[in-house]
GROMACS .gro file of C-alpha atoms in nm:
model
  449
    1MET     CA    1 -15.634 -15.282 -13.070
    2PRO     CA    2 -15.266 -15.331 -13.089
    3PRO     CA    3 -15.103 -15.676 -13.027
    4ILE     CA    4 -14.995 -15.756 -12.710
    5ARG     CA    5 -14.600 -15.771 -12.765
    6ILE     CA    6 -14.391 -16.100 -12.612
    7VAL     CA    7 -14.003 -16.041 -12.628
    8VAL     CA    8 -13.788 -16.330 -12.548
    9ALA     CA    9 -13.404 -16.235 -12.515
   10GLY     CA   10 -13.212 -16.535 -12.566
   11GLY     CA   11 -13.262 -16.898 -12.728
   12ASN     CA   12 -13.155 -17.224 -12.695
   13TYR     CA   13 -13.308 -17.454 -12.375
   14ALA     CA   14 -13.471 -17.180 -12.172
   15GLY     CA   15 -13.577 -16.897 -12.448
   16LEU     CA   16 -13.658 -17.169 -12.739
   17ASN     CA   17 -13.897 -17.306 -12.491
   18ALA     CA   18 -14.056 -17.049 -12.370
   19VAL     CA   19 -14.143 -16.984 -12.711
   20ARG     CA   20 -14.261 -17.311 -12.782
   21HIS     CA   21 -14.493 -17.266 -12.487
   22LEU     CA   22 -14.624 -16.918 -12.542
   23TYR     CA   23 -14.699 -17.097 -12.956
   24ALA     CA   24 -14.900 -17.378 -12.770
   25THR     CA   25 -15.065 -17.143 -12.547
   26LEU     CA   26 -15.176 -16.850 -12.731
   27ILE     CA   27 -15.134 -16.936 -13.117
   28ALA     CA   28 -15.214 -17.306 -13.215
   29SER     CA   29 -15.549 -17.361 -13.268
   30PRO     CA   30 -15.743 -17.587 -13.013
   31PRO     CA   31 -15.866 -17.921 -13.100
   32PRO     CA   32 -16.197 -17.925 -13.342
   33SER     CA   33 -16.504 -17.961 -13.118
   34SER     CA   34 -16.801 -18.198 -13.285
   35ALA     CA   35 -16.926 -17.931 -13.455
   36GLN     CA   36 -16.654 -17.849 -13.672
   37THR     CA   37 -16.534 -17.976 -13.965
   38SER     CA   38 -16.210 -18.252 -14.012
   39GLU     CA   39 -16.066 -17.973 -14.221
   40THR     CA   40 -16.002 -17.775 -13.893
   41THR     CA   41 -15.648 -17.900 -13.750
   42ASN     CA   42 -15.378 -17.810 -13.536
   43THR     CA   43 -15.159 -17.702 -13.759
   44VAL     CA   44 -14.965 -17.361 -13.778
   45VAL     CA   45 -15.222 -17.131 -13.876
   46ASP     CA   46 -15.257 -16.765 -13.814
   47GLN     CA   47 -15.445 -16.796 -13.526
   48VAL     CA   48 -15.400 -16.480 -13.392
   49GLU     CA   49 -15.506 -16.298 -13.680
   50ASP     CA   50 -15.820 -16.303 -13.504
   51GLY     CA   51 -15.730 -16.298 -13.188
   52ASN     CA   52 -15.659 -16.609 -13.048
   53SER     CA   53 -16.082 -16.688 -13.104
   54GLY     CA   54 -16.145 -16.338 -13.059
   55GLY     CA   55 -15.917 -16.135 -12.797
   56ASN     CA   56 -15.631 -16.006 -12.852
   57ALA     CA   57 -15.367 -16.088 -13.083
   58VAL     CA   58 -14.991 -16.130 -12.980
   59GLU     CA   59 -14.670 -16.072 -13.110
   60ILE     CA   60 -14.400 -16.295 -13.027
   61THR     CA   61 -14.046 -16.167 -13.084
   62LEU     CA   62 -13.744 -16.403 -13.046
   63ILE     CA   63 -13.424 -16.240 -13.019
   64ASP     CA   64 -13.100 -16.420 -13.064
   65LYS     CA   65 -12.811 -16.366 -13.222
   66ARG     CA   66 -12.775 -16.723 -13.348
   67ASP     CA   67 -12.947 -16.847 -13.626
   68GLY     CA   68 -13.036 -17.173 -13.470
   69PHE     CA   69 -13.069 -17.428 -13.131
   70LEU     CA   70 -12.751 -17.552 -13.008
   71HIS     CA   71 -12.795 -17.926 -12.794
   72TYR     CA   72 -12.503 -17.761 -12.607
   73ILE     CA   73 -12.488 -18.077 -12.386
   74GLY     CA   74 -12.299 -18.310 -12.661
   75ILE     CA   75 -12.064 -18.012 -12.756
   76THR     CA   76 -11.760 -18.190 -12.617
   77ARG     CA   77 -11.830 -18.510 -12.830
   78GLY     CA   78 -11.869 -18.311 -13.120
   79PHE     CA   79 -11.526 -18.149 -13.118
   80THR     CA   80 -11.405 -18.541 -13.112
   81GLU     CA   81 -11.672 -18.670 -13.325
   82PRO     CA   82 -11.730 -18.336 -13.578
   83GLU     CA   83 -12.021 -18.565 -13.804
   84PHE     CA   84 -12.200 -18.640 -13.477
   85GLY     CA   85 -12.120 -18.279 -13.403
   86ALA     CA   86 -12.311 -18.114 -13.706
   87ASP     CA   87 -12.630 -18.278 -13.564
   88LEU     CA   88 -12.637 -18.049 -13.289
   89TRP     CA   89 -12.703 -17.748 -13.455
   90VAL     CA   90 -13.066 -17.694 -13.539
   91PRO     CA   91 -13.164 -17.393 -13.818
   92TYR     CA   92 -13.430 -17.203 -13.646
   93ALA     CA   93 -13.561 -17.235 -14.033
   94THR     CA   94 -13.597 -17.598 -14.026
   95VAL     CA   95 -13.869 -17.543 -13.744
   96PRO     CA   96 -14.233 -17.560 -13.893
   97TRP     CA   97 -14.368 -17.395 -13.620
   98LEU     CA   98 -14.129 -17.101 -13.569
   99GLN     CA   99 -14.230 -16.985 -13.907
  100HIS     CA  100 -14.580 -16.877 -13.792
  101PRO     CA  101 -14.678 -16.501 -13.934
  102SER     CA  102 -14.725 -16.416 -13.561
  103ILE     CA  103 -14.337 -16.516 -13.441
  104LYS     CA  104 -14.070 -16.308 -13.571
  105ILE     CA  105 -13.661 -16.380 -13.536
  106ARG     CA  106 -13.418 -16.106 -13.467
  107HIS     CA  107 -13.054 -16.234 -13.523
  108ALA     CA  108 -12.882 -16.017 -13.331
  109THR     CA  109 -12.672 -15.883 -13.007
  110VAL     CA  110 -12.858 -15.722 -12.702
  111THR     CA  111 -12.705 -15.458 -12.528
  112ARG     CA  112 -12.961 -15.281 -12.311
  113ILE     CA  113 -13.249 -15.414 -12.127
  114THR     CA  114 -13.488 -15.132 -11.963
  115PRO     CA  115 -13.849 -15.168 -11.821
  116ASN     CA  116 -14.002 -15.178 -12.171
  117GLU     CA  117 -13.746 -15.182 -12.414
  118VAL     CA  118 -13.460 -15.464 -12.563
  119HIS     CA  119 -13.174 -15.229 -12.727
  120LEU     CA  120 -13.025 -15.416 -12.984
  121GLU     CA  121 -12.616 -15.354 -13.116
  122GLU     CA  122 -12.714 -15.259 -13.476
  123ALA     CA  123 -12.761 -14.886 -13.431
  124GLY     CA  124 -13.077 -14.751 -13.317
  125ALA     CA  125 -13.240 -15.086 -13.284
  126VAL     CA  126 -13.510 -15.079 -12.997
  127VAL     CA  127 -13.780 -15.392 -12.971
  128PRO     CA  128 -14.030 -15.262 -12.743
  129PHE     CA  129 -14.245 -15.535 -12.517
  130ASP     CA  130 -14.537 -15.584 -12.307
  131TYR     CA  131 -14.390 -15.896 -12.143
  132LEU     CA  132 -14.029 -15.978 -12.162
  133VAL     CA  133 -13.829 -16.339 -12.112
  134ILE     CA  134 -13.512 -16.283 -12.019
  135ALA     CA  135 -13.313 -16.613 -12.136
  136LEU     CA  136 -12.926 -16.489 -12.201
  137GLY     CA  137 -12.741 -16.748 -12.055
  138GLU     CA  138 -12.388 -16.768 -11.971
  139THR     CA  139 -12.069 -16.667 -12.124
  140ARG     CA  140 -11.762 -16.972 -12.162
  141ALA     CA  141 -11.433 -16.885 -12.312
  142ALA     CA  142 -11.397 -17.103 -12.670
  143PRO     CA  143 -11.416 -17.343 -12.792
  144ILE     CA  144 -11.656 -17.469 -12.551
  145GLY     CA  145 -11.814 -17.097 -12.536
  146THR     CA  146 -11.850 -17.099 -12.920
  147ASP     CA  147 -11.891 -16.775 -13.122
  148ALA     CA  148 -12.056 -16.950 -13.416
  149LEU     CA  149 -12.394 -16.755 -13.543
  150THR     CA  150 -12.441 -16.994 -13.817
  151LYS     CA  151 -12.462 -17.382 -13.844
  152ASP     CA  152 -12.177 -17.379 -14.131
  153GLN     CA  153 -11.932 -17.147 -13.898
  154PHE     CA  154 -12.028 -17.402 -13.600
  155VAL     CA  155 -11.950 -17.725 -13.830
  156ALA     CA  156 -11.606 -17.500 -13.938
  157THR     CA  157 -11.524 -17.465 -13.538
  158LEU     CA  158 -11.591 -17.837 -13.468
  159GLY     CA  159 -11.335 -17.915 -13.801
  160ALA     CA  160 -11.089 -17.671 -13.653
  161VAL     CA  161 -11.128 -17.841 -13.322
  162HIS     CA  162 -11.116 -18.160 -13.390
  163ARG     CA  163 -10.794 -18.127 -13.634
  164GLN     CA  164 -10.603 -17.991 -13.343
  165ILE     CA  165 -10.691 -18.242 -13.127
  166ARG     CA  166 -10.585 -18.527 -13.401
  167GLN     CA  167 -10.301 -18.394 -13.457
  168ALA     CA  168 -10.157 -18.320 -13.104
  169ARG     CA  169  -9.983 -18.582 -12.911
  170THR     CA  170 -10.063 -18.384 -12.561
  171VAL     CA  171 -10.384 -18.287 -12.495
  172ALA     CA  172 -10.411 -18.042 -12.183
  173VAL     CA  173 -10.788 -17.953 -12.045
  174VAL     CA  174 -10.783 -17.689 -11.830
  175GLY     CA  175 -11.057 -17.719 -11.564
  176ALA     CA  176 -11.210 -17.969 -11.395
  177GLY     CA  177 -11.598 -17.890 -11.392
  178ALA     CA  178 -11.862 -18.098 -11.551
  179VAL     CA  179 -11.748 -17.980 -11.932
  180GLY     CA  180 -11.367 -18.011 -11.850
  181ILE     CA  181 -11.443 -18.390 -11.732
  182GLU     CA  182 -11.639 -18.484 -12.021
  183MET     CA  183 -11.406 -18.314 -12.238
  184ALA     CA  184 -11.100 -18.490 -12.155
  185ALA     CA  185 -11.325 -18.778 -12.092
  186ASP     CA  186 -11.438 -18.805 -12.476
  187ILE     CA  187 -11.092 -18.707 -12.628
  188LYS     CA  188 -10.947 -19.025 -12.392
  189CYS     CA  189 -11.204 -19.281 -12.575
  190ASP     CA  190 -11.197 -19.168 -12.928
  191PHE     CA  191 -10.787 -19.111 -12.903
  192GLU     CA  192 -10.661 -19.405 -12.686
  193GLU     CA  193 -10.384 -19.347 -12.801
  194LYS     CA  194 -10.302 -18.958 -12.687
  195ARG     CA  195 -10.180 -18.818 -12.351
  196VAL     CA  196 -10.510 -18.604 -12.223
  197ILE     CA  197 -10.366 -18.396 -11.912
  198LEU     CA  198 -10.738 -18.292 -11.686
  199ALA     CA  199 -10.548 -17.986 -11.468
  200HIS     CA  200 -10.763 -17.813 -11.186
  201SER     CA  201 -10.708 -17.574 -10.892
  202ARG     CA  202 -10.873 -17.778 -10.644
  203ALA     CA  203 -10.799 -18.049 -10.456
  204LEU     CA  204 -11.113 -18.247 -10.616
  205PRO     CA  205 -11.289 -18.157 -10.900
  206LEU     CA  206 -11.675 -18.034 -10.992
  207PRO     CA  207 -11.783 -17.776 -10.823
  208GLY     CA  208 -12.092 -17.736 -10.642
  209PRO     CA  209 -12.301 -17.915 -10.424
  210PHE     CA  210 -12.168 -18.255 -10.467
  211LYS     CA  211 -12.029 -18.505 -10.202
  212ASP     CA  212 -11.651 -18.545 -10.198
  213GLU     CA  213 -11.736 -18.941 -10.220
  214PHE     CA  214 -11.872 -18.882 -10.598
  215ARG     CA  215 -11.630 -18.658 -10.706
  216GLN     CA  216 -11.346 -18.924 -10.562
  217GLN     CA  217 -11.565 -19.143 -10.797
  218VAL     CA  218 -11.533 -18.931 -11.068
  219VAL     CA  219 -11.122 -18.897 -11.069
  220GLY     CA  220 -11.126 -19.329 -11.018
  221ILE     CA  221 -11.340 -19.343 -11.353
  222LEU     CA  222 -11.111 -19.076 -11.552
  223GLU     CA  223 -10.838 -19.246 -11.395
  224SER     CA  224 -10.934 -19.591 -11.493
  225ILE     CA  225 -11.001 -19.483 -11.881
  226GLY     CA  226 -10.612 -19.336 -11.869
  227VAL     CA  227 -10.668 -18.972 -11.819
  228ASP     CA  228 -10.386 -18.814 -11.628
  229VAL     CA  229 -10.574 -18.621 -11.377
  230MET     CA  230 -10.358 -18.306 -11.186
  231LEU     CA  231 -10.558 -18.161 -10.895
  232GLY     CA  232 -10.472 -17.908 -10.643
  233GLN     CA  233 -10.264 -17.685 -10.933
  234ARG     CA  234 -10.372 -17.409 -11.113
  235VAL     CA  235 -10.248 -17.312 -11.436
  236ILE     CA  236 -10.083 -16.974 -11.386
  237GLU     CA  237  -9.911 -16.917 -11.724
  238GLN     CA  238  -9.997 -17.069 -12.067
  239VAL     CA  239  -9.719 -16.995 -12.352
  240PRO     CA  240  -9.620 -17.107 -12.706
  241GLY     CA  241  -9.377 -17.409 -12.644
  242PRO     CA  242  -9.088 -17.547 -12.588
  243SER     CA  243  -8.930 -17.450 -12.234
  244ALA     CA  244  -8.603 -17.441 -12.141
  245ASP     CA  245  -8.692 -17.533 -11.784
  246GLY     CA  246  -8.606 -17.874 -11.661
  247ASN     CA  247  -8.915 -17.947 -11.473
  248VAL     CA  248  -9.132 -18.020 -11.731
  249ILE     CA  249  -9.400 -18.258 -11.775
  250THR     CA  250  -9.303 -18.427 -12.101
  251PRO     CA  251  -9.561 -18.616 -12.282
  252THR     CA  252  -9.511 -19.027 -12.326
  253PRO     CA  253  -9.218 -19.075 -12.594
  254THR     CA  254  -9.382 -19.233 -12.952
  255THR     CA  255  -9.221 -19.331 -13.260
  256ASP     CA  256  -9.336 -19.059 -13.455
  257SER     CA  257  -9.021 -18.825 -13.433
  258SER     CA  258  -9.220 -18.521 -13.567
  259ASN     CA  259  -9.387 -18.499 -13.221
  260ASP     CA  260  -9.110 -18.482 -13.014
  261GLU     CA  261  -9.076 -18.247 -12.680
  262ASP     CA  262  -8.941 -17.974 -12.876
  263GLY     CA  263  -9.246 -17.978 -13.122
  264SER     CA  264  -9.502 -17.908 -12.835
  265GLU     CA  265  -9.710 -17.629 -12.895
  266TYR     CA  266  -9.809 -17.475 -12.570
  267MET     CA  267  -9.614 -17.471 -12.186
  268LEU     CA  268  -9.826 -17.456 -11.920
  269THR     CA  269  -9.709 -17.344 -11.592
  270LEU     CA  270  -9.870 -17.468 -11.260
  271ALA     CA  271  -9.895 -17.315 -10.977
  272ASP     CA  272  -9.566 -17.535 -10.769
  273GLY     CA  273  -9.369 -17.421 -11.077
  274ARG     CA  274  -9.355 -17.773 -11.272
  275LYS     CA  275  -9.522 -17.723 -11.662
  276ILE     CA  276  -9.704 -17.910 -11.887
  277ALA     CA  277  -9.611 -17.969 -12.238
  278ALA     CA  278  -9.896 -17.985 -12.463
  279ASP     CA  279  -9.991 -17.968 -12.822
  280CYS     CA  280 -10.368 -17.878 -12.791
  281VAL     CA  281 -10.487 -17.686 -12.499
  282ILE     CA  282 -10.890 -17.682 -12.436
  283ARG     CA  283 -10.998 -17.411 -12.178
  284CYS     CA  284 -11.316 -17.520 -11.979
  285LEU     CA  285 -11.256 -17.248 -11.693
  286GLY     CA  286 -11.629 -17.297 -11.605
  287ALA     CA  287 -11.941 -16.982 -11.733
  288GLU     CA  288 -11.941 -16.629 -11.646
  289LEU     CA  289 -12.239 -16.378 -11.593
  290ASP     CA  290 -12.090 -16.039 -11.564
  291SER     CA  291 -12.112 -15.924 -11.934
  292ASN     CA  292 -12.483 -16.053 -11.971
  293LEU     CA  293 -12.619 -15.947 -11.622
  294GLY     CA  294 -12.437 -15.572 -11.707
  295LEU     CA  295 -12.709 -15.542 -12.007
  296LEU     CA  296 -12.991 -15.485 -11.721
  297GLU     CA  297 -13.094 -15.113 -11.642
  298LEU     CA  298 -13.377 -15.218 -11.430
  299PRO     CA  299 -13.399 -14.973 -11.128
  300VAL     CA  300 -13.506 -15.091 -10.777
  301ASP     CA  301 -13.694 -14.962 -10.493
  302ASP     CA  302 -13.478 -15.027 -10.148
  303ASP     CA  303 -13.734 -15.285 -10.067
  304ASP     CA  304 -13.639 -15.491 -10.371
  305ASN     CA  305 -13.271 -15.484 -10.273
  306LYS     CA  306 -13.226 -15.564  -9.887
  307ASP     CA  307 -12.905 -15.791  -9.986
  308ASN     CA  308 -12.746 -15.513 -10.119
  309SER     CA  309 -12.587 -15.701 -10.370
  310GLY     CA  310 -12.709 -15.486 -10.692
  311PRO     CA  311 -13.059 -15.435 -10.863
  312ILE     CA  312 -13.251 -15.741 -10.965
  313PHE     CA  313 -12.930 -15.985 -10.970
  314GLY     CA  314 -12.657 -16.107 -10.764
  315PRO     CA  315 -12.314 -16.275 -10.801
  316SER     CA  316 -12.487 -16.625 -10.920
  317GLY     CA  317 -12.728 -16.465 -11.126
  318ILE     CA  318 -13.115 -16.291 -11.195
  319ARG     CA  319 -13.289 -16.307 -10.854
  320VAL     CA  320 -13.621 -16.437 -10.949
  321ARG     CA  321 -13.959 -16.568 -10.775
  322ASP     CA  322 -14.115 -16.919 -10.784
  323THR     CA  323 -14.327 -16.809 -11.092
  324MET     CA  324 -13.987 -16.724 -11.300
  325GLN     CA  325 -14.080 -16.328 -11.243
  326VAL     CA  326 -13.771 -16.136 -11.180
  327ASP     CA  327 -13.781 -16.050 -10.794
  328SER     CA  328 -13.924 -15.683 -10.802
  329ASP     CA  329 -14.258 -15.562 -10.761
  330ARG     CA  330 -14.203 -15.279 -11.014
  331TYR     CA  331 -14.169 -15.536 -11.318
  332PRO     CA  332 -14.415 -15.781 -11.300
  333HIS     CA  333 -14.431 -15.844 -11.661
  334ILE     CA  334 -14.069 -15.927 -11.744
  335TYR     CA  335 -13.947 -16.285 -11.643
  336ALA     CA  336 -13.626 -16.456 -11.635
  337CYS     CA  337 -13.498 -16.810 -11.679
  338GLY     CA  338 -13.189 -17.061 -11.768
  339ASP     CA  339 -12.884 -17.045 -11.661
  340ILE     CA  340 -12.882 -16.613 -11.609
  341CYS     CA  341 -13.094 -16.688 -11.301
  342SER     CA  342 -13.004 -16.764 -10.924
  343ARG     CA  343 -13.243 -16.976 -10.847
  344ASP     CA  344 -13.075 -17.379 -10.913
  345LYS     CA  345 -12.765 -17.447 -10.745
  346VAL     CA  346 -12.725 -17.682 -11.022
  347LYS     CA  347 -12.815 -17.507 -11.404
  348LEU     CA  348 -12.861 -17.772 -11.617
  349ALA     CA  349 -13.047 -17.784 -11.959
  350GLY     CA  350 -13.369 -17.980 -11.830
  351VAL     CA  351 -13.402 -17.679 -11.569
  352ALA     CA  352 -13.406 -17.418 -11.799
  353MET     CA  353 -13.619 -17.570 -12.022
  354TYR     CA  354 -13.877 -17.615 -11.717
  355GLY     CA  355 -13.822 -17.217 -11.619
  356GLY     CA  356 -13.903 -17.111 -11.978
  357TYR     CA  357 -14.214 -17.353 -11.938
  358ILE     CA  358 -14.328 -17.147 -11.650
  359ALA     CA  359 -14.282 -16.832 -11.764
  360ALA     CA  360 -14.433 -16.866 -12.103
  361ARG     CA  361 -14.760 -17.001 -11.927
  362ASN     CA  362 -14.744 -16.740 -11.649
  363ILE     CA  363 -14.732 -16.480 -11.983
  364ALA     CA  364 -15.034 -16.674 -12.121
  365ARG     CA  365 -15.224 -16.660 -11.828
  366SER     CA  366 -15.171 -16.315 -11.796
  367VAL     CA  367 -15.263 -16.190 -12.156
  368LEU     CA  368 -15.567 -16.442 -12.154
  369ALA     CA  369 -15.670 -16.270 -11.834
  370GLN     CA  370 -15.606 -15.937 -11.993
  371ARG     CA  371 -15.825 -16.058 -12.300
  372ASN     CA  372 -16.156 -16.196 -12.092
  373SER     CA  373 -16.154 -15.879 -11.822
  374LYS     CA  374 -16.256 -15.649 -12.101
  375ASN     CA  375 -16.009 -15.389 -12.033
  376GLU     CA  376 -16.109 -15.434 -11.644
  377SER     CA  377 -15.849 -15.451 -11.377
  378VAL     CA  378 -15.796 -15.836 -11.288
  379GLU     CA  379 -15.606 -16.020 -11.041
  380VAL     CA  380 -15.390 -16.337 -11.247
  381VAL     CA  381 -15.326 -16.660 -11.039
  382LEU     CA  382 -14.998 -16.731 -11.114
  383GLU     CA  383 -14.876 -17.052 -11.134
  384LYS     CA  384 -14.506 -17.177 -10.927
  385GLY     CA  385 -14.255 -17.372 -11.066
  386THR     CA  386 -14.158 -17.680 -10.850
  387LEU     CA  387 -13.763 -17.638 -10.721
  388TYR     CA  388 -13.589 -17.932 -10.777
  389PRO     CA  389 -13.287 -18.115 -10.592
  390PRO     CA  390 -12.949 -18.068 -10.734
  391LYS     CA  391 -12.841 -18.361 -10.981
  392ILE     CA  392 -12.579 -18.436 -11.219
  393LEU     CA  393 -12.536 -18.676 -11.478
  394LEU     CA  394 -12.145 -18.709 -11.610
  395LEU     CA  395 -12.077 -18.903 -11.946
  396LEU     CA  396 -11.744 -19.015 -11.892
  397GLY     CA  397 -11.677 -19.112 -12.278
  398LYS     CA  398 -11.900 -19.373 -12.430
  399ASP     CA  399 -11.931 -19.626 -12.177
  400GLU     CA  400 -11.905 -19.456 -11.811
  401PHE     CA  401 -12.115 -19.250 -11.648
  402ALA     CA  402 -12.186 -19.099 -11.295
  403MET     CA  403 -12.513 -18.962 -11.145
  404GLN     CA  404 -12.518 -18.769 -10.771
  405LEU     CA  405 -12.918 -18.677 -10.719
  406ASP     CA  406 -12.937 -18.473 -10.382
  407GLN     CA  407 -12.753 -18.650 -10.145
  408GLU     CA  408 -12.752 -19.004 -10.318
  409ILE     CA  409 -12.516 -19.110 -10.536
  410TRP     CA  410 -12.672 -19.351 -10.804
  411GLU     CA  411 -12.577 -19.720 -10.872
  412LYS     CA  412 -12.439 -19.773 -11.226
  413GLU     CA  413 -12.700 -19.998 -11.335
  414SER     CA  414 -12.967 -19.755 -11.220
  415VAL     CA  415 -12.824 -19.491 -11.425
  416ARG     CA  416 -12.780 -19.634 -11.758
  417PRO     CA  417 -13.173 -19.580 -11.840
  418PHE     CA  418 -13.084 -19.199 -11.840
  419VAL     CA  419 -12.774 -19.228 -12.081
  420TYR     CA  420 -12.850 -19.179 -12.420
  421ASP     CA  421 -12.595 -19.253 -12.719
  422ASP     CA  422 -12.644 -18.954 -12.838
  423MET     CA  423 -12.630 -18.734 -12.537
  424GLY     CA  424 -12.981 -18.659 -12.516
  425LEU     CA  425 -13.006 -18.491 -12.875
  426LYS     CA  426 -13.354 -18.687 -12.949
  427VAL     CA  427 -13.466 -18.593 -12.626
  428SER     CA  428 -13.402 -18.229 -12.686
  429VAL     CA  429 -13.514 -18.197 -13.023
  430GLU     CA  430 -13.868 -18.365 -12.914
  431GLY     CA  431 -13.886 -18.187 -12.590
  432LEU     CA  432 -13.858 -17.847 -12.812
  433SER     CA  433 -14.079 -17.917 -13.098
  434LEU     CA  434 -13.801 -17.895 -13.321
  435THR     CA  435 -13.955 -18.101 -13.564
  436GLN     CA  436 -14.319 -18.115 -13.545
  437THR     CA  437 -14.613 -17.842 -13.447
  438PRO     CA  438 -14.657 -17.826 -13.052
  439GLU     CA  439 -15.045 -17.924 -13.006
  440HIS     CA  440 -15.284 -17.634 -12.836
  441ASP     CA  441 -15.217 -17.660 -12.433
  442GLY     CA  442 -15.519 -17.469 -12.327
  443ASP     CA  443 -15.467 -17.631 -11.961
  444LEU     CA  444 -15.424 -17.299 -11.765
  445GLY     CA  445 -15.742 -17.287 -11.566
  446ILE     CA  446 -15.853 -16.954 -11.712
  447SER     CA  447 -16.130 -16.961 -11.996
  448THR     CA  448 -16.043 -16.892 -12.366
  449ASP     CA  449 -16.428 -16.859 -12.465
   0.00000   0.00000   0.00000
C-alpha cells in the first residue's frame, strides 16, 4: 500500500510546528514496554517503514523557499546587533529529526494550490497530497520581510542594514505597528546618539483590538527613550535627498561635518507638506496576504461562501474551523494555520505554533483511524483548538516593555517574567525541538495497536 502523503506548504512557526507534531504522532517510536529491550529508544529511526507499528506508512513533505527557521520576533534587534541576529536562523540541515527518511524538504516557491496538488515554481514540479497544511504566512516589505533563502544570505542582509543604521545620523522608521515600534526602540537603544523618527499615518500607533490607553502608554515609553514620534501623518513620497524646500525637519546638528543636512540620503514628504531628511529609511508598513491567497485554486459551493468574500478566504485570510480545517465541507483534508488564517485577531508566533499543533494532531487522528479501520469508512472525532483572547507584548529596547492581554493592560512588574533577553529565541527553538528529537506523542484518543 502506498504511503499517505502529507504536505506542509510553508515553514517557520506554524508549518514547522505542524511537521514537528506529525513526526511525534506518526513517526517517533513509542516508549519501550517492559517486554522490550533497552535498545529500543525514542531516536530518529525509520519507524514508518513498517507503517508505524503495522499500519499505513506516511510521507511528510515540507515545502519552504528558505533552508531554515527564522525567529522573526528578534529581527529588529538582529539589524542593530548582527551577531545576535545570526543566531535567529536555524538551518533545517542541523535539526536531527528532520533528517528522518520519511520527511522530505523541498526548497521551492509555491505557485498554485489545487484540491490535491501543490505546484512549484520549477517547471512542471507538482507535489500531490492526501493531506495538506497551508502555512504560507504573510509577506512584508524588505528589510523586515527578508528575501534571504539561506543563512549566509540572511547574515549578509543583517550586515548591510546594520551598516546603513550605523552610518546614519537620522533614521526614519515608517509605520508604527508592532514591528515599527520595536524597530525604532531597538535602534535608539543601541545607538543613543542618533535621531530616530517613527512616522505613522494614524493618530495613535498599533492597529488592532487594543485600548487607546495602551497605545498612549507605548508612545510615552518611546518618547521617554528618545524616539521622535510623529503621528497622524502619512508619508506620501520618498525621494533621494536633499531638498530645496524650506519646510524640512532636519537632523540635530552634530560635530561630524560629513553628515550635514545636504548629505541626507532621503527626503520623506508627509501629508501636511512637511519633509523629513533622513540618512536611513526603514519601512514597516505591515504585512499583506493577497499574493499568498492568490495561490489558492479551491472552488467552493455557494453554501461555503455565504459572505461573498471569495473562495475559502476573505480580506484577513483563509477562513478555518476550530479544527484548523479550511471552512468548506469539500476539503476536509486541507488545513491552514498561522498568519495566513483569519481566525485570530492578533497574529502572533505562539498562535501560529498552536494552530500547527492542532492541525498536525487532527491529521494524525485521521491517518491512524484510516489505518485501524482496515479501509472501512470511519468517522473521526477531531480536536478543536481554543480561541485565545488577543494579546500583545512589545519589547521597547532592552529595559522597557508593555503588554495588553484582552482588555487588561498589565503592570510592568507583572510583565517582566515574560520578557527574555534573547527575545524568545531559546523558547522558540525548544518549543519547535530544533536541537533535540521530539518524544512520541500517543495521546490522541485513538488506539495504535
